[in-house]
mmCIF file of C-alpha atoms in Angstrom:
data_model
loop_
_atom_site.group_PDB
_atom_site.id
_atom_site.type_symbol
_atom_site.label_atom_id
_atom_site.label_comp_id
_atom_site.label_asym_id
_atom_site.label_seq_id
_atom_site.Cartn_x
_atom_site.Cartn_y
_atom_site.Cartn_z
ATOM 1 C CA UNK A 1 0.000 0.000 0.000
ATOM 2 C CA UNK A 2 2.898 2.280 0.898
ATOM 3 C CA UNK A 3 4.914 1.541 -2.106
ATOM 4 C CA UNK A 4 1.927 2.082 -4.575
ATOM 5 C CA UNK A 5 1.001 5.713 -2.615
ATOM 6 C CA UNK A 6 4.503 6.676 -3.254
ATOM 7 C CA UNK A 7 4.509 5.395 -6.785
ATOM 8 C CA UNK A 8 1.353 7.645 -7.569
ATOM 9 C CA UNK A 9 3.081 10.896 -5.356
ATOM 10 C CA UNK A 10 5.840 10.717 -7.477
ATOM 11 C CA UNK A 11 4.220 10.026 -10.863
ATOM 12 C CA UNK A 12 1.558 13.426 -9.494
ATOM 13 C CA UNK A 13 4.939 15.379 -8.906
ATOM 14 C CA UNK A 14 6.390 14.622 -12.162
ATOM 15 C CA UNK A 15 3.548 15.463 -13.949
ATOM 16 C CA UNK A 16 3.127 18.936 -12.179
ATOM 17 C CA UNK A 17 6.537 19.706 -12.966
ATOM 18 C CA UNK A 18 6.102 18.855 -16.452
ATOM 19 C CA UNK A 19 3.117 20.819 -16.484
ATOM 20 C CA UNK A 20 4.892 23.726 -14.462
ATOM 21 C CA UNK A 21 8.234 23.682 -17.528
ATOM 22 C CA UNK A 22 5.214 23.279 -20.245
ATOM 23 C CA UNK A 23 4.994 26.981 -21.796
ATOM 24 C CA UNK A 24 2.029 28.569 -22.194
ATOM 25 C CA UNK A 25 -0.129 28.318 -25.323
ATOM 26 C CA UNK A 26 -0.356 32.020 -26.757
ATOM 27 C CA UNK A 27 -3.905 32.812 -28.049
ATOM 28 C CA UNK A 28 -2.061 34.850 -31.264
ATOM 29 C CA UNK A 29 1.193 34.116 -33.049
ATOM 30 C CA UNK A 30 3.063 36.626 -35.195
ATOM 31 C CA UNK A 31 5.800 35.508 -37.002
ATOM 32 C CA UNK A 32 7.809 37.993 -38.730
ATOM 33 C CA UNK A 33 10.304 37.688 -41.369
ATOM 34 C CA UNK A 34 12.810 39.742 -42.604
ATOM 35 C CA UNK A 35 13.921 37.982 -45.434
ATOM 36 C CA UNK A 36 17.856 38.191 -45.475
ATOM 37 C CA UNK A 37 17.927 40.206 -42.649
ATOM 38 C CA UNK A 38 21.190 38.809 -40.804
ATOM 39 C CA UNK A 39 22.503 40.410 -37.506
ATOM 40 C CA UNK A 40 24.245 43.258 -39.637
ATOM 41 C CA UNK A 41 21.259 44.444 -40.651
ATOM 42 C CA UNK A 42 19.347 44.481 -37.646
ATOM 43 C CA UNK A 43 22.797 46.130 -36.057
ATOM 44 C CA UNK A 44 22.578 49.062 -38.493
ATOM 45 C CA UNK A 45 18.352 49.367 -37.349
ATOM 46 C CA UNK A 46 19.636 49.591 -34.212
ATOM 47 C CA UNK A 47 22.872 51.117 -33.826
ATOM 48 C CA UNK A 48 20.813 53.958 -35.821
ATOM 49 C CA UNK A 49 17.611 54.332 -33.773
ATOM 50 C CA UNK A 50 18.134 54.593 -30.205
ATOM 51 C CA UNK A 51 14.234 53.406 -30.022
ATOM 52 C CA UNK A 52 14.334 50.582 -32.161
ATOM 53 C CA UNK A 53 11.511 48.248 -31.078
ATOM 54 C CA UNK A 54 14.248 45.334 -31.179
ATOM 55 C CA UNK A 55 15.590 46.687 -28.295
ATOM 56 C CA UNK A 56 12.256 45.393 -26.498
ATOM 57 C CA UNK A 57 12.637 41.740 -26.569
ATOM 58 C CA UNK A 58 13.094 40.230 -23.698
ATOM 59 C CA UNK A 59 14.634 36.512 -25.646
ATOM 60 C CA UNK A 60 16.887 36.753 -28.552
ATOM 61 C CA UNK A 61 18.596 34.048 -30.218
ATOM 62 C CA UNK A 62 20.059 32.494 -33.377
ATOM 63 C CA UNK A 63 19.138 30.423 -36.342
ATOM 64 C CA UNK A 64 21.199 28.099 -38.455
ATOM 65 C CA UNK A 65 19.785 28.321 -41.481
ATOM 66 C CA UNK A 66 21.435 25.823 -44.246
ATOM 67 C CA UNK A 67 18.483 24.068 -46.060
ATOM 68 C CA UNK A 68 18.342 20.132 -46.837
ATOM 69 C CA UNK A 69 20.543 19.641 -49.543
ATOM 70 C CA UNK A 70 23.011 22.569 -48.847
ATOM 71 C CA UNK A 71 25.277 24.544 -46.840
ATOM 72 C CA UNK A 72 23.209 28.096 -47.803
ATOM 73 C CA UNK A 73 19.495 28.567 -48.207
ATOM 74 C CA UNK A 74 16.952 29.945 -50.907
ATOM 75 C CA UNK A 75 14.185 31.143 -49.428
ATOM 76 C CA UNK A 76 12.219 28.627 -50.517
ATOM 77 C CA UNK A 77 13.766 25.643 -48.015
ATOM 78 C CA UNK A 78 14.442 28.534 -45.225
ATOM 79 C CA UNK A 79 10.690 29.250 -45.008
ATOM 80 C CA UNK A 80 9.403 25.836 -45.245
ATOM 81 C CA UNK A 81 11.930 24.453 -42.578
ATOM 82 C CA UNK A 82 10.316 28.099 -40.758
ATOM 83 C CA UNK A 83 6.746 27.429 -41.491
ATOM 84 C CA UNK A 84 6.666 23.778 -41.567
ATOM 85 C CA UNK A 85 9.175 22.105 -39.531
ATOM 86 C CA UNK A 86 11.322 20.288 -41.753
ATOM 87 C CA UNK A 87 14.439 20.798 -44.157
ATOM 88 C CA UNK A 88 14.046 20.624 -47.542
ATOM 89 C CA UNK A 89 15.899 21.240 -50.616
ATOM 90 C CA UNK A 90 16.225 24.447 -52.125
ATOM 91 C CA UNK A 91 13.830 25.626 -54.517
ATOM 92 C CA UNK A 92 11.160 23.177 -52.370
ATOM 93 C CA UNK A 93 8.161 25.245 -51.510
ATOM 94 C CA UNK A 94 5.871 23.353 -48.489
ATOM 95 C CA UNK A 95 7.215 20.274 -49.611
ATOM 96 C CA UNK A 96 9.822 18.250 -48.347
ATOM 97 C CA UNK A 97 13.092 16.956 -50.003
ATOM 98 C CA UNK A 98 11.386 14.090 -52.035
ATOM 99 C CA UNK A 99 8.841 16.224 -53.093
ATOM 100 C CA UNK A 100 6.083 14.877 -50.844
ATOM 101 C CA UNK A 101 3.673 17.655 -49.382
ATOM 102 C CA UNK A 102 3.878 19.541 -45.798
ATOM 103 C CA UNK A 103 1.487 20.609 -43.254
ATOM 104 C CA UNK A 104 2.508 24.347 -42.512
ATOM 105 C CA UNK A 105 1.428 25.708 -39.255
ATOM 106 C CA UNK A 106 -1.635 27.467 -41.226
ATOM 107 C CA UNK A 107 -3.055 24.150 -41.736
ATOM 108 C CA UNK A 108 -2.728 23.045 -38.367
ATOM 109 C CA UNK A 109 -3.917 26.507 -36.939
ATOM 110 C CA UNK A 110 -7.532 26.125 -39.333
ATOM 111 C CA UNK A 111 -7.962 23.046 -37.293
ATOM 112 C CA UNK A 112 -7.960 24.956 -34.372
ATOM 113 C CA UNK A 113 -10.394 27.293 -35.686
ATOM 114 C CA UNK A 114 -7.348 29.790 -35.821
ATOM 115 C CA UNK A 115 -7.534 32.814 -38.376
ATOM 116 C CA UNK A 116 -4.769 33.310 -40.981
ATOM 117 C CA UNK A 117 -3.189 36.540 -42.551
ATOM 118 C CA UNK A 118 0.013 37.209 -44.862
ATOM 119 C CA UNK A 119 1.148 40.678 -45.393
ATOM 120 C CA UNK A 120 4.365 41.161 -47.300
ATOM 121 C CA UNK A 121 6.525 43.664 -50.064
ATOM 122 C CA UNK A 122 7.327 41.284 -52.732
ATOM 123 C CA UNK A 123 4.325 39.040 -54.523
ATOM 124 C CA UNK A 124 2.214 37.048 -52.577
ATOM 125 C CA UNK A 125 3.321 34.325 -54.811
ATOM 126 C CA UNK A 126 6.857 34.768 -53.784
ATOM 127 C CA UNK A 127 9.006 31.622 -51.951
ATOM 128 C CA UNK A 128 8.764 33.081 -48.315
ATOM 129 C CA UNK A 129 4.497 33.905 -48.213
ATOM 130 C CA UNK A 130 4.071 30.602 -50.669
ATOM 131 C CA UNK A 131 5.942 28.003 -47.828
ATOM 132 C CA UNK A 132 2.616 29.062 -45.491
ATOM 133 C CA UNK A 133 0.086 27.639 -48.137
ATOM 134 C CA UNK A 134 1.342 26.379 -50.692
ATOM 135 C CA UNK A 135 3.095 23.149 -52.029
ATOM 136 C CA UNK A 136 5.469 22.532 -54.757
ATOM 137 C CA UNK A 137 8.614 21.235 -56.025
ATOM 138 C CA UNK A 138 10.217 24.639 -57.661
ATOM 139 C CA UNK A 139 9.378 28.251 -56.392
ATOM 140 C CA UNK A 140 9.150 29.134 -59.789
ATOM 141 C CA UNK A 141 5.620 27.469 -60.815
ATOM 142 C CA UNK A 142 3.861 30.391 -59.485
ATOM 143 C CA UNK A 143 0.634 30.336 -61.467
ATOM 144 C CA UNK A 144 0.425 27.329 -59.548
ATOM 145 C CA UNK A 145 0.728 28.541 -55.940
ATOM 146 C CA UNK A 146 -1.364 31.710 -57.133
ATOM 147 C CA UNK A 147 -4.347 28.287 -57.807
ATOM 148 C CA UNK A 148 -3.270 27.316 -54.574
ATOM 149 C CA UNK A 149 -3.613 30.635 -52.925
ATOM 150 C CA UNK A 150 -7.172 31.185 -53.817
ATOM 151 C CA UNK A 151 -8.636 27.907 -52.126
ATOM 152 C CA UNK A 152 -5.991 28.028 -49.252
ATOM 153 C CA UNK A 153 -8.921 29.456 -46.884
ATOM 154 C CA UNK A 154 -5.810 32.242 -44.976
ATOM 155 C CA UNK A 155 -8.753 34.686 -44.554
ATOM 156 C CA UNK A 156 -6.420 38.088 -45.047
ATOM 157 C CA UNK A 157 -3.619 38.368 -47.886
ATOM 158 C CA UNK A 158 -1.769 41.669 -48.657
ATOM 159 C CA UNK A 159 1.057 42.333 -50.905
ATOM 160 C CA UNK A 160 1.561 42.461 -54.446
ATOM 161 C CA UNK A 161 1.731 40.392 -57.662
ATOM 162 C CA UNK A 162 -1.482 40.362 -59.343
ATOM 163 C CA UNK A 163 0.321 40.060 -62.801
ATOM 164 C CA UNK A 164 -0.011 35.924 -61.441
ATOM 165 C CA UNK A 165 -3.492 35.981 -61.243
ATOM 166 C CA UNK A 166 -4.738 37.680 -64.642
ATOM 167 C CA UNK A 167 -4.411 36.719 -67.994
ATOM 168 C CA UNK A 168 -2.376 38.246 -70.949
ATOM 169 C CA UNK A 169 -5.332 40.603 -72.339
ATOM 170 C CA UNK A 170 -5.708 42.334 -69.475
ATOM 171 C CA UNK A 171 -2.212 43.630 -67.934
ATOM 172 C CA UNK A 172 -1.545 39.898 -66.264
ATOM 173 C CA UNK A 173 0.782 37.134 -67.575
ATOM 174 C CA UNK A 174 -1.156 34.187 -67.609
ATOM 175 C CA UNK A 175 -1.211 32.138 -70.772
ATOM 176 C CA UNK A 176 -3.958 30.082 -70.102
ATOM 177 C CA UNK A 177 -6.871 32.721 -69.931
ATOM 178 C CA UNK A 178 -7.935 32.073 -66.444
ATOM 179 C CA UNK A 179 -8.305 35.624 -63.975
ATOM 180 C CA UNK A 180 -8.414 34.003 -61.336
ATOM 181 C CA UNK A 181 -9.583 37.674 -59.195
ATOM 182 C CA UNK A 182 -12.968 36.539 -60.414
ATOM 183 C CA UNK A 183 -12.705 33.534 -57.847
ATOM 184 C CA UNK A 184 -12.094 35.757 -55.079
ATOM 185 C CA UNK A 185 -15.843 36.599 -53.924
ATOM 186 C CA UNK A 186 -16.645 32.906 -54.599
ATOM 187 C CA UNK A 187 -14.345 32.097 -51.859
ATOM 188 C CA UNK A 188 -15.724 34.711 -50.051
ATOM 189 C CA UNK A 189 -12.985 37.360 -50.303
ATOM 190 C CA UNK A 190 -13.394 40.950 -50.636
ATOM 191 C CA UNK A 191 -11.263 42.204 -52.591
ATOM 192 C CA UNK A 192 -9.258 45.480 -52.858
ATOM 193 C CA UNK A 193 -6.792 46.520 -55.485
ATOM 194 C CA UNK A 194 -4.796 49.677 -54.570
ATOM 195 C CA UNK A 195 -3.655 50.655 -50.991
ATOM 196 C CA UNK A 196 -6.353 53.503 -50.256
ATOM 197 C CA UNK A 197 -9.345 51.383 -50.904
ATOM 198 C CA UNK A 198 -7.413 48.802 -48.381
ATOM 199 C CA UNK A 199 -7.381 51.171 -46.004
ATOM 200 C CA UNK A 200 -10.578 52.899 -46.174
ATOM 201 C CA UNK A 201 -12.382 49.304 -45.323
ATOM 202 C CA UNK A 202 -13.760 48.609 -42.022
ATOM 203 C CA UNK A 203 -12.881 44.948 -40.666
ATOM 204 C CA UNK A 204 -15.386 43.258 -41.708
ATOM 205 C CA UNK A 205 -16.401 39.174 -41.787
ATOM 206 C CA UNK A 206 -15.407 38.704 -44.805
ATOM 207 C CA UNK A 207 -12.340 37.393 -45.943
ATOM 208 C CA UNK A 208 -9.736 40.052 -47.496
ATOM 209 C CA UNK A 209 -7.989 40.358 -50.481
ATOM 210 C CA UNK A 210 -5.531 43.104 -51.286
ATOM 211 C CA UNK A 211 -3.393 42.418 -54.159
ATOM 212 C CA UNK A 212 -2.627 45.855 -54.541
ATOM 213 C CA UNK A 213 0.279 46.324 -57.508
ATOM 214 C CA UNK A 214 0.901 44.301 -60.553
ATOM 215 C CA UNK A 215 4.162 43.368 -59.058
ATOM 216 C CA UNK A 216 5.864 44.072 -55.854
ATOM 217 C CA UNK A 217 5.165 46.365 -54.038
ATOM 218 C CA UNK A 218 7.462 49.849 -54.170
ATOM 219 C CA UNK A 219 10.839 49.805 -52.018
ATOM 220 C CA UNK A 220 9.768 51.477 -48.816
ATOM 221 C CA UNK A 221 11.358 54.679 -49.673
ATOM 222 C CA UNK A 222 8.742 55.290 -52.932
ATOM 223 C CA UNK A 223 5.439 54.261 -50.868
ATOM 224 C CA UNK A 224 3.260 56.630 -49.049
ATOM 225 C CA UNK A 225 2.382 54.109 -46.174
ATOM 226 C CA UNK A 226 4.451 51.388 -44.337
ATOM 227 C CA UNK A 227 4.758 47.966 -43.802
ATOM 228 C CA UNK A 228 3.660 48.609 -40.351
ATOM 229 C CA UNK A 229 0.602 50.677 -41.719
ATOM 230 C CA UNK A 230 -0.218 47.101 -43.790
ATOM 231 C CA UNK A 231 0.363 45.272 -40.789
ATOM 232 C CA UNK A 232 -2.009 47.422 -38.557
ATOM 233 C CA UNK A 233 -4.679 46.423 -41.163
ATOM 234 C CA UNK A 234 -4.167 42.974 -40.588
ATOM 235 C CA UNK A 235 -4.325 42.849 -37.109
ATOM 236 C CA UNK A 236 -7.196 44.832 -36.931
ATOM 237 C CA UNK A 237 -9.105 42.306 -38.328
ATOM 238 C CA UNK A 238 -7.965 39.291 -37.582
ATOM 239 C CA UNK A 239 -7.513 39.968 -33.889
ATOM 240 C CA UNK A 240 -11.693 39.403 -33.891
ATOM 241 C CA UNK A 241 -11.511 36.052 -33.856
ATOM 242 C CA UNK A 242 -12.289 34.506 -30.398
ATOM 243 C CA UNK A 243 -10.076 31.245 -31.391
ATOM 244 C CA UNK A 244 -7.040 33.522 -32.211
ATOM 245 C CA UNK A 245 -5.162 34.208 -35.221
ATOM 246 C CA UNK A 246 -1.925 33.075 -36.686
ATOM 247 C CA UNK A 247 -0.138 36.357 -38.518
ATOM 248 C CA UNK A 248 2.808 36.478 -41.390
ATOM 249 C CA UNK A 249 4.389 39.383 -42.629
ATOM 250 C CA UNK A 250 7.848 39.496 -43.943
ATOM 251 C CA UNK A 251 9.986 42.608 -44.907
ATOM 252 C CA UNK A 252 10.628 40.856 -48.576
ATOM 253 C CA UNK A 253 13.040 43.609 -50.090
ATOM 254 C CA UNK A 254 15.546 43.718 -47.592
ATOM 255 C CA UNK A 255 17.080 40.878 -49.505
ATOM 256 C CA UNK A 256 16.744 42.761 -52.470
ATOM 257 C CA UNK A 257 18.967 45.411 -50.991
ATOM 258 C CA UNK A 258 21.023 42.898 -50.016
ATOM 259 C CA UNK A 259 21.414 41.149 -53.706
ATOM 260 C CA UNK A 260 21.929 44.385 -55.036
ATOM 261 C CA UNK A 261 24.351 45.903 -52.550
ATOM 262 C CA UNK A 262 22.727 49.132 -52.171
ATOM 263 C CA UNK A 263 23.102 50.878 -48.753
ATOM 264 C CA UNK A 264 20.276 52.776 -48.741
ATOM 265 C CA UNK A 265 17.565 50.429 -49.960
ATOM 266 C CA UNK A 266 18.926 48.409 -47.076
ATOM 267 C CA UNK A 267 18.439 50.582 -44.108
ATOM 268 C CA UNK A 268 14.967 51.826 -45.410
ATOM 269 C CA UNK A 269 13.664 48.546 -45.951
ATOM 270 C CA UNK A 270 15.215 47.724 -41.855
ATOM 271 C CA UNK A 271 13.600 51.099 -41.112
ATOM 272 C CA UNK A 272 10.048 49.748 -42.764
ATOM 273 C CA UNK A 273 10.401 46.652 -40.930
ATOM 274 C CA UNK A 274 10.941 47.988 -37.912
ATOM 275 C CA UNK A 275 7.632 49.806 -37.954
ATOM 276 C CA UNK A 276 5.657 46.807 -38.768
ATOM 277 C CA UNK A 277 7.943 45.006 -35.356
ATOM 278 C CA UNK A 278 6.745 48.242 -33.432
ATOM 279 C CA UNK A 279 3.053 47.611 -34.507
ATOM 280 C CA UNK A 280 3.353 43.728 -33.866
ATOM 281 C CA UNK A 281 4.867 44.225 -30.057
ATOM 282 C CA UNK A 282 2.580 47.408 -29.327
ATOM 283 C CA UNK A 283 -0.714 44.772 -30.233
ATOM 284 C CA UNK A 284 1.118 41.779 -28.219
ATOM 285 C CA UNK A 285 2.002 44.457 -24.634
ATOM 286 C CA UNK A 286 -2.142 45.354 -25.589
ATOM 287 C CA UNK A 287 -3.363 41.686 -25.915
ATOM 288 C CA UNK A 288 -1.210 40.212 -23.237
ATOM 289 C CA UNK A 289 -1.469 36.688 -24.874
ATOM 290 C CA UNK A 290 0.359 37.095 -28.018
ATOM 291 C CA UNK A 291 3.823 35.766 -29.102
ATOM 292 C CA UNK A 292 5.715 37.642 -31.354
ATOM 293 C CA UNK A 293 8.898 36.101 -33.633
ATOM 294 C CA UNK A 294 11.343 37.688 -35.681
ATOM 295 C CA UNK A 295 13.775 35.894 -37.605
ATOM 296 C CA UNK A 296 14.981 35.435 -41.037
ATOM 297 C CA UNK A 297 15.191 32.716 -43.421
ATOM 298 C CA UNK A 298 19.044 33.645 -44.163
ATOM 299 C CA UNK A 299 21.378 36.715 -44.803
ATOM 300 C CA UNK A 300 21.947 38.423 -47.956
ATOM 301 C CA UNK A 301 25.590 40.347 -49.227
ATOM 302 C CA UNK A 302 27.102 39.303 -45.986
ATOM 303 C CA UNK A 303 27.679 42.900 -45.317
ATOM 304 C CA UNK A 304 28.683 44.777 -42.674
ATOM 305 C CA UNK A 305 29.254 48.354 -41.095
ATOM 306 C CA UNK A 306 32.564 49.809 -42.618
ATOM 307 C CA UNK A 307 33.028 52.887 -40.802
ATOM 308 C CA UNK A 308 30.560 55.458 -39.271
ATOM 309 C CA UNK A 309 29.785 57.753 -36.060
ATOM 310 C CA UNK A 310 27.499 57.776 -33.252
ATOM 311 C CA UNK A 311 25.108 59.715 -34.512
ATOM 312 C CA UNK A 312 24.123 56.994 -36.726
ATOM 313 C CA UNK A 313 25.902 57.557 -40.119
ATOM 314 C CA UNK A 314 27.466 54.766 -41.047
ATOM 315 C CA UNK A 315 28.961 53.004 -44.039
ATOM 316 C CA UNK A 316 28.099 49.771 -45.058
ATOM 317 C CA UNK A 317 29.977 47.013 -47.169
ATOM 318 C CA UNK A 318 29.062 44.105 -49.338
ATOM 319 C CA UNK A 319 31.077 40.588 -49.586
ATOM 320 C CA UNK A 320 28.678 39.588 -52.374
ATOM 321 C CA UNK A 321 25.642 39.578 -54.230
ATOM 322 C CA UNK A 322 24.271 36.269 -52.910
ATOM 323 C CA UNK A 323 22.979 34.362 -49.668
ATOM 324 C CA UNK A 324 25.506 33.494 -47.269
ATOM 325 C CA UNK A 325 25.350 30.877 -44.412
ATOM 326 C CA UNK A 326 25.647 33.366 -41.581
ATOM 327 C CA UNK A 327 23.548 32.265 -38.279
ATOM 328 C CA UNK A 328 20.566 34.790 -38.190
ATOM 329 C CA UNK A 329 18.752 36.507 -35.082
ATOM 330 C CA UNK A 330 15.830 35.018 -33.586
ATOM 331 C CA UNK A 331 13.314 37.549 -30.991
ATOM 332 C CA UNK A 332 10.804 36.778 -29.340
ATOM 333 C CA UNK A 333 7.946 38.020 -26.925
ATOM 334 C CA UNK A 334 5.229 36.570 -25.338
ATOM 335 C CA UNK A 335 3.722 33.129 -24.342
ATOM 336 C CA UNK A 336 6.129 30.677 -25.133
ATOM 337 C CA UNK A 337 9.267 32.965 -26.030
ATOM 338 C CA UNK A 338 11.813 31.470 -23.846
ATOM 339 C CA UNK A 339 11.413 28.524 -26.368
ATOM 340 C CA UNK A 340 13.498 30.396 -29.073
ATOM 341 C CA UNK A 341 16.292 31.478 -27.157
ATOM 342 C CA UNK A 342 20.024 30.225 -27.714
ATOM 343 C CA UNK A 343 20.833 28.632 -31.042
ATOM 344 C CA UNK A 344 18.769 26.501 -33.283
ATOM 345 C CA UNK A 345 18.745 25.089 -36.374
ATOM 346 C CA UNK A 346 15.760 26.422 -38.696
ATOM 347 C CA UNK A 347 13.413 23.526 -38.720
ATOM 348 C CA UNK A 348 13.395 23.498 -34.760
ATOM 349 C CA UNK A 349 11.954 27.003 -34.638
ATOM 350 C CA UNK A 350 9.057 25.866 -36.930
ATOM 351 C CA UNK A 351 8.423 22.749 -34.729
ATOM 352 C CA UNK A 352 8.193 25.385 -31.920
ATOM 353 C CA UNK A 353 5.937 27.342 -33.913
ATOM 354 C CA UNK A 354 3.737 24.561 -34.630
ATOM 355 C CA UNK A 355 3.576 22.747 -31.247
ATOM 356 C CA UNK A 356 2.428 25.805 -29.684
ATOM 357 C CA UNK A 357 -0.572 25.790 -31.953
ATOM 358 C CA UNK A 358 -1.058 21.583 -31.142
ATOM 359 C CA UNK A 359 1.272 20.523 -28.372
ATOM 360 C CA UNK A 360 0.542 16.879 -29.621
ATOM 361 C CA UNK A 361 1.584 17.342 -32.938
ATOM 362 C CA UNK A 362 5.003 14.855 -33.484
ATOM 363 C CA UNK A 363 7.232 15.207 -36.266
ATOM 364 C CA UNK A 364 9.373 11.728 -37.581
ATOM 365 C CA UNK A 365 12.646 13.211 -39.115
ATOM 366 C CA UNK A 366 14.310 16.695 -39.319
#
């Protein structure tokens, strides 16, 4: 009797401290990525603004970031490891390295009755937005993930690249003669072409659709509004949702900058970024039970701050015009951010990511 009251005791106490090291389950997850945003480039954000909101973490870490098949990333296998927990090879898009489909953590979030946005610079058909819904074997089948887009269900989409979803005769480049913006309202999407009409919209329980240029968005430094301003929209209305809402938005040019070794685009695109980070933490300090993640899929340029002052000016360099394997910066805030500290390799962040949405999911291989 003795031996089987001290058998249960201890099995009770185990269980409570299991419980007790178990994080808690945030009601909202952002995840934010800057796509080739490596430590330099958060370094010049911050070395430059005294405020910079990614001074306000309170867990930082990094990310290795090599994909399946090699040593440095595309985008495609850095957001699918991200979004979906495993490695795959580059060029994969939400599939994994023999080509056989992934669940992203938007899947597994709609079975939770979660809500799902996207807001980012480049086209929404791009590698980084594409690994949350869509799966192929090459990032370049776009018309493709633009189909897969459109029945995904992610009830708010903002960015750009509508030339993907209209045919030849009328400003797209689609061959096949399919405009597929006529699908939206069957799907239950409102839909909204240019940023003012976006804005002027009330949240409403419809789905949203703002494809708002033909192909990327302007760099930050030619738009009228932000990234954050985007992001604001987004939050606005998914943050309804009683189940809670999953949220992506990346900062897609930085990489540009980055591939084209231009200074300036860089720290403007950081400088956009940073304002949709700003809007992200001021919602999760609001909300209370939000967990906010920045990190990036990989660096671009491998550059780095030359010379400068403290006043902010600064000169940057370039090593190249490609990716680089350079551990990136993790941050995080809110239910369940202590998980993301220290290093990791890609893929274990989006395991993270997931198993905060199901703690029972399991995952068989990296």
């Amino acid at each position: 009797m003795y031996k089987k009251s001290l058998i249960v005791f201890i099995i009770s106490f185990i269980s409570i401290q299991l419980f007790a090291e178990t994080p808690n389950q945030p009601k909202n997850i952002i995840i934010m990525i800057g796509d080739g945003m490596g430590v330099n480039y958060v370094s010049t954000e911050v070395l430059r603004n005294p405020k910079s909101p990614f001074r306000e973490f309170s867990y930082s870490g990094f990310s290795i970031t090599c994909s399946a098949d090699k040593l440095i990333t595309d985008s495609a296998a850095g957001a699918t490891a991200l979004l979906a927990g495993y490695r795959t090879k580059n060029g994969f898009v939400g599939a994994d390295s023999l080509g056989v489909p992934l669940k992203s953590i938007l899947e597994y979030s709609q079975e939770k009755n979660f809500k799902s946005g996207i807001v980012v610079t480049c086209g929404l058909t791009h590698a980084t937005p594409a690994a949350l819904y869509a799966n192929v074997k090459s990032r370049k089948e776009e018309f493709d993930i633009a189909d897969q887009l459109i029945i995904s269900n992610v009830d708010l989409f903002i960015g750009g690249g509508r030339k993907f979803f209209l045919p030849i005769e009328i400003n797209g480049i689609r061959e096949d003669g399919i405009n597929l913006l006529n699908e939206l309202s069957k799907h239950g999407y409102s839909y909204y072409d240019e940023y003012t009409t976006l804005k002027a919209s009330s949240p409403k329980e419809s789905k949203v659709a703002g494809i708002i240029e033909i192909d990327a968005l302007p760099p930050a430094s030619k738009r009228d509004y932000s990234l954050g301003d985007l992001t604001k929209i987004a939050i606005d209305n998914l943050k309804k949702n009683e189940s809670g809402f999953i949220l992506l938005v990346e900062g897609s040019q930085i990489d540009w900058a980055g591939h084209d070794n231009k200074a300036d685009y860089a720290i403007s695109e950081m400088d956009d970024f940073a304002k949709a980070v700003k809007v992200c933490l001021d919602f999760a300090k609001e909300d209370k039970n939000t967990l906010v993640l920045v990190t990036a899929d990989h660096e671009t340029g491998g550059m780095s701050i030359k010379k400068g002052s403290l006043d902010g000016t600064m000169e940057l360099a370039f090593t190249n015009t490609g990716h680089t394997a350079e551990m990136v910066p993790v941050f995080s805030e809110g239910p369940g951010a202590e998980l993301f500290k220290g290093i990791n390799d890609n893929y274990e962040i989006g395991r993270r990511l997931i198993r905060l949405v199901n703690p029972e999911i399991q995952f068989d291989k990296k």
